[in-house]
XYZ file of C-alpha atoms in Angstrom:
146
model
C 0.000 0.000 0.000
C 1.113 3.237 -0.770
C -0.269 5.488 1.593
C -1.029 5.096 5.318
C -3.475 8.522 5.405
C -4.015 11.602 5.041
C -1.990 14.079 7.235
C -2.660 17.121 6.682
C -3.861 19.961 4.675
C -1.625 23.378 4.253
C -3.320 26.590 3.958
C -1.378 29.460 3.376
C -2.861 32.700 5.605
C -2.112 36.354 6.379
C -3.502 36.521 10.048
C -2.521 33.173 11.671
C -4.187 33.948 14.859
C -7.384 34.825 13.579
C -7.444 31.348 11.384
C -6.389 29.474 14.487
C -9.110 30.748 16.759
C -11.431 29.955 13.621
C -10.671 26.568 13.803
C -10.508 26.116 17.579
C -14.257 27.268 17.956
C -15.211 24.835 15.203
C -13.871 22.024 17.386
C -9.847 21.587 16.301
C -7.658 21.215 19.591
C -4.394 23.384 18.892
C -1.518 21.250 19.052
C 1.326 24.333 18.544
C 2.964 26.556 16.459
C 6.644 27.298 15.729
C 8.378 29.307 13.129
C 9.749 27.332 10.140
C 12.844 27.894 7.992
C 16.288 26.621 6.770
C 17.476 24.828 3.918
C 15.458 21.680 4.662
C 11.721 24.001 3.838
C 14.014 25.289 0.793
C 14.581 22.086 -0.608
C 10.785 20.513 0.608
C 8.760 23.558 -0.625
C 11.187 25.004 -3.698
C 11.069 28.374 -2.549
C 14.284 29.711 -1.634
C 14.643 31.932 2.093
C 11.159 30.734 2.711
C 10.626 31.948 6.646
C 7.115 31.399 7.608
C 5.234 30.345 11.232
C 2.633 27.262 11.104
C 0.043 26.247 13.300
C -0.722 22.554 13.632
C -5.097 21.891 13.883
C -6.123 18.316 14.716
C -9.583 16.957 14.728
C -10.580 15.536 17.977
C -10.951 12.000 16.574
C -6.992 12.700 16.154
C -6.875 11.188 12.588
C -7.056 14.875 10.933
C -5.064 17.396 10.987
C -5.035 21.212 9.412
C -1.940 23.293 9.156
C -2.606 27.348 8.742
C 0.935 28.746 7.812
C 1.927 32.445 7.129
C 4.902 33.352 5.302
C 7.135 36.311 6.380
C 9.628 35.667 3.549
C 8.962 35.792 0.442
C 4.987 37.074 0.914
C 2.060 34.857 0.100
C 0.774 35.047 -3.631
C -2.788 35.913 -3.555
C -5.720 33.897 -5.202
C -7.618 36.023 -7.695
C -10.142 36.119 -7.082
C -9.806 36.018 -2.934
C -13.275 34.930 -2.130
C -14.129 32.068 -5.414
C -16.782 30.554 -6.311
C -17.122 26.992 -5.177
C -16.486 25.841 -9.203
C -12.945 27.530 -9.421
C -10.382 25.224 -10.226
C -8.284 23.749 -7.004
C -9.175 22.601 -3.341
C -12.136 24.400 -2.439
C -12.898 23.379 0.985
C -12.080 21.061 3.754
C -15.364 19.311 4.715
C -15.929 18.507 9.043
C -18.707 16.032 10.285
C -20.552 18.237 13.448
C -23.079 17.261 15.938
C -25.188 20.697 15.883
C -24.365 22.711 12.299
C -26.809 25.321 13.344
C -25.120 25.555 16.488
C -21.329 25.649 14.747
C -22.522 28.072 12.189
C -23.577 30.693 14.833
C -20.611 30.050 17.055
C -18.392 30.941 13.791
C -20.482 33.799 12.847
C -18.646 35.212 15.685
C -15.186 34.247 13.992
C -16.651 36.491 10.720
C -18.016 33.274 9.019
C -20.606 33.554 6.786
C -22.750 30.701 5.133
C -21.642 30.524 1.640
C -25.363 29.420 0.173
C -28.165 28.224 3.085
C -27.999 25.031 4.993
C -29.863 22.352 3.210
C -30.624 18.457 3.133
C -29.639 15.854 1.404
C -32.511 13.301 1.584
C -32.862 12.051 5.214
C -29.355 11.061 5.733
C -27.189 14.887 6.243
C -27.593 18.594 6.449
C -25.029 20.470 4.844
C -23.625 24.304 4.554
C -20.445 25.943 3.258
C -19.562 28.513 5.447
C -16.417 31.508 4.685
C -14.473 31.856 7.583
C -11.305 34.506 7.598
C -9.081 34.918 5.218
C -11.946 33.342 2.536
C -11.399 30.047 3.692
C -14.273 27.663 3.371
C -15.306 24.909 5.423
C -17.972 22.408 4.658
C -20.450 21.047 7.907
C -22.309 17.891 7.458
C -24.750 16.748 10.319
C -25.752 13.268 10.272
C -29.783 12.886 10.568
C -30.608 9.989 9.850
């Protein structure tokens, strides 16, 4: 077998803090941060004098992980455009089973999230939203119902 999972997924933010707290209301237990550089990111990444600081997310389960990273040298590239549609090309979201989504949406709301479309059904099995947190990244919820 080639792979053993999925570790983790890198996203690339200007205000580290405010995408931490984002994801530690939504349920993700901070395991640290620390600054990362030297030739070994150089090499890994292919972006020479690359300086940046990284968070490290987990999912309570433990078996997922995201890692919110902001570069000091050189400066992040922006997306154009910064808030895109959910059929731009590229990862689009990272998707999180909840217990309460109507709960976890208003809770985020107070993080600056904003649903994306509404929260709707999918037959009698899930309810489902996208919601925009900071920084434009979007989230998917999925509560189990039946």
């Amino acid at each position: 077998m080639a792979i053993q999972r999925m570790d983790n997924v890198l996203i690339v933010v200007e205000d580290l803090d405010a995408v931490v707290a984002f994801f530690v209301e939504l349920g993700m237990e901070l395991e640290g941060t620390m600054p990362v550089e030297g030739e070994w990111v150089d090499r890994v990444i292919g972006i020479e004098g690359a300086r940046q600081d990284v968070a490290m997310l987990r999912t309570p389960d433990g078996h997922g992980r995201v890692e919110p990273a902001r570069f000091h040298t050189p400066k992040a590239v922006g997306a154009v455009p910064r808030d895109a549609p959910s059929n731009t090309l590229g990862i689009r979201r990272v998707m999180f089973a909840v217990d309460d989504i109507d709960d976890t949406v208003a809770r985020l709301r107070g993080h600056g999230a904003e649903l994306v479309g509404e929260v709707a059904r999918f037959e009698n099995v899930y309810r489902l939203c996208y919601v925009r947190g900071p920084e434009g990244i979007v989230v998917g919820l999925a509560e189990q119902v039946g």
